[in-house]
Amino acid sequence: MVFFLQWEKITFSTKPGSDFISDSVLFWRDNKIQLKIHSFWGQGPGGYRTHYEFIVNGETHSFRMLDSYMKGTNGKIPEIKSTSHKLNITALPTKIEIEEESLE
């Protein structure tokens, strides 16, 4: 299984609705994973920011990119495993990729 989502980098704009917002639900090996993404042009240095929220079986995990260059992050991407597989999650400023890996 591979889940891939990519969006355009937003240029500076003060117009409402210029953000990228996504809310998706994935069901994987008896796990419910809700993925919320909010990308926007923030004020001050760093400019573009992306906030990820992972809700895995009701437990919330937050991962935030505090600038366009990934120099500052806050939070942690959750580790999601089953008995024989795990999900590798790559979260970047304008894309996310979730790929299943066998542990055997």
Tab-separated table of C-alpha atoms in Angstrom:
chain	number	residue	atom	x	y	z
A	1	MET	CA	0.000	0.000	0.000
A	2	VAL	CA	1.231	3.473	-0.886
A	3	PHE	CA	-0.624	6.696	-0.123
A	4	PHE	CA	0.816	9.805	-1.767
A	5	LEU	CA	-0.516	13.354	-1.670
A	6	GLN	CA	1.190	16.429	-3.090
A	7	TRP	CA	0.045	20.045	-3.346
A	8	GLU	CA	1.372	23.328	-4.699
A	9	LYS	CA	3.431	25.570	-2.487
A	10	ILE	CA	1.356	28.589	-1.651
A	11	THR	CA	2.902	31.988	-2.316
A	12	PHE	CA	2.451	34.856	0.099
A	13	SER	CA	-1.189	35.792	0.254
A	14	THR	CA	-3.405	37.407	2.823
A	15	LYS	CA	-6.565	36.212	1.047
A	16	PRO	CA	-8.732	33.812	3.076
A	17	GLY	CA	-8.914	30.361	1.521
A	18	SER	CA	-5.394	30.479	0.069
A	19	ASP	CA	-4.307	27.722	2.480
A	20	PHE	CA	-4.143	24.027	1.581
A	21	ILE	CA	-6.345	21.967	3.904
A	22	SER	CA	-6.951	18.221	3.703
A	23	ASP	CA	-8.753	15.786	5.983
A	24	SER	CA	-8.419	12.103	5.016
A	25	VAL	CA	-9.148	8.785	6.709
A	26	LEU	CA	-7.164	5.615	6.021
A	27	PHE	CA	-8.033	2.154	7.297
A	28	TRP	CA	-4.973	-0.085	7.552
A	29	ARG	CA	-4.759	-3.496	9.244
A	30	ASP	CA	-7.354	-2.813	11.951
A	31	ASN	CA	-6.079	0.760	12.431
A	32	LYS	CA	-8.072	3.883	11.712
A	33	ILE	CA	-5.763	6.743	10.736
A	34	GLN	CA	-7.192	10.217	10.276
A	35	LEU	CA	-4.758	12.620	8.618
A	36	LYS	CA	-5.326	16.360	8.799
A	37	ILE	CA	-3.022	18.682	6.861
A	38	HIS	CA	-2.909	22.471	6.985
A	39	SER	CA	-0.342	24.333	4.847
A	40	PHE	CA	-0.268	28.105	4.861
A	41	TRP	CA	1.906	31.157	4.509
A	42	GLY	CA	2.714	32.299	8.049
A	43	GLN	CA	3.872	35.654	9.224
A	44	GLY	CA	7.524	36.369	9.951
A	45	PRO	CA	10.663	34.485	8.911
A	46	GLY	CA	10.302	31.042	7.423
A	47	GLY	CA	7.135	31.866	5.567
A	48	TYR	CA	5.484	28.615	4.504
A	49	ARG	CA	4.343	26.247	7.235
A	50	THR	CA	2.730	22.804	7.241
A	51	HIS	CA	0.965	21.261	10.223
A	52	TYR	CA	0.131	17.549	10.251
A	53	GLU	CA	-2.219	15.929	12.717
A	54	PHE	CA	-2.407	12.140	12.853
A	55	ILE	CA	-5.269	10.598	14.830
A	56	VAL	CA	-4.465	6.890	15.159
A	57	ASN	CA	-7.223	4.830	16.784
A	58	GLY	CA	-8.368	7.928	18.687
A	59	GLU	CA	-4.883	9.017	19.855
A	60	THR	CA	-3.696	12.374	18.469
A	61	HIS	CA	-0.132	13.021	17.278
A	62	SER	CA	1.003	16.391	15.959
A	63	PHE	CA	3.934	17.198	13.663
A	64	ARG	CA	4.561	20.782	12.579
A	65	MET	CA	7.040	22.233	10.129
A	66	LEU	CA	7.758	25.694	11.390
A	67	ASP	CA	9.381	27.002	8.218
A	68	SER	CA	9.702	26.326	4.493
A	69	TYR	CA	13.165	24.842	4.820
A	70	MET	CA	12.372	22.180	7.459
A	71	LYS	CA	14.926	23.744	9.806
A	72	GLY	CA	12.363	23.866	12.559
A	73	THR	CA	9.921	21.128	13.486
A	74	ASN	CA	7.760	20.454	16.499
A	75	GLY	CA	6.175	17.162	17.492
A	76	LYS	CA	6.621	13.665	16.172
A	77	ILE	CA	5.304	11.467	13.373
A	78	PRO	CA	3.666	8.402	14.961
A	79	GLU	CA	5.008	4.878	14.523
A	80	ILE	CA	2.182	2.712	13.224
A	81	LYS	CA	2.747	-1.057	13.279
A	82	SER	CA	0.838	-4.281	13.016
A	83	THR	CA	2.198	-7.717	13.903
A	84	SER	CA	3.991	-8.144	10.564
A	85	HIS	CA	4.023	-4.703	8.894
A	86	LYS	CA	4.672	-1.063	9.636
A	87	LEU	CA	3.976	2.222	7.907
A	88	ASN	CA	6.837	4.473	6.834
A	89	ILE	CA	5.633	8.078	6.787
A	90	THR	CA	7.547	10.819	4.987
A	91	ALA	CA	6.068	14.254	5.678
A	92	LEU	CA	7.491	17.219	3.765
A	93	PRO	CA	6.311	20.833	3.312
A	94	THR	CA	4.260	20.100	0.159
A	95	LYS	CA	3.752	16.337	0.148
A	96	ILE	CA	3.254	13.269	2.278
A	97	GLU	CA	3.967	9.651	1.423
A	98	ILE	CA	2.835	6.659	3.474
A	99	GLU	CA	4.232	3.282	2.464
A	100	GLU	CA	3.705	-0.162	3.968
A	101	GLU	CA	6.802	-2.217	4.837
A	102	SER	CA	6.948	-5.889	5.755
A	103	LEU	CA	8.745	-6.657	9.019
A	104	GLU	CA	9.398	-10.280	8.037
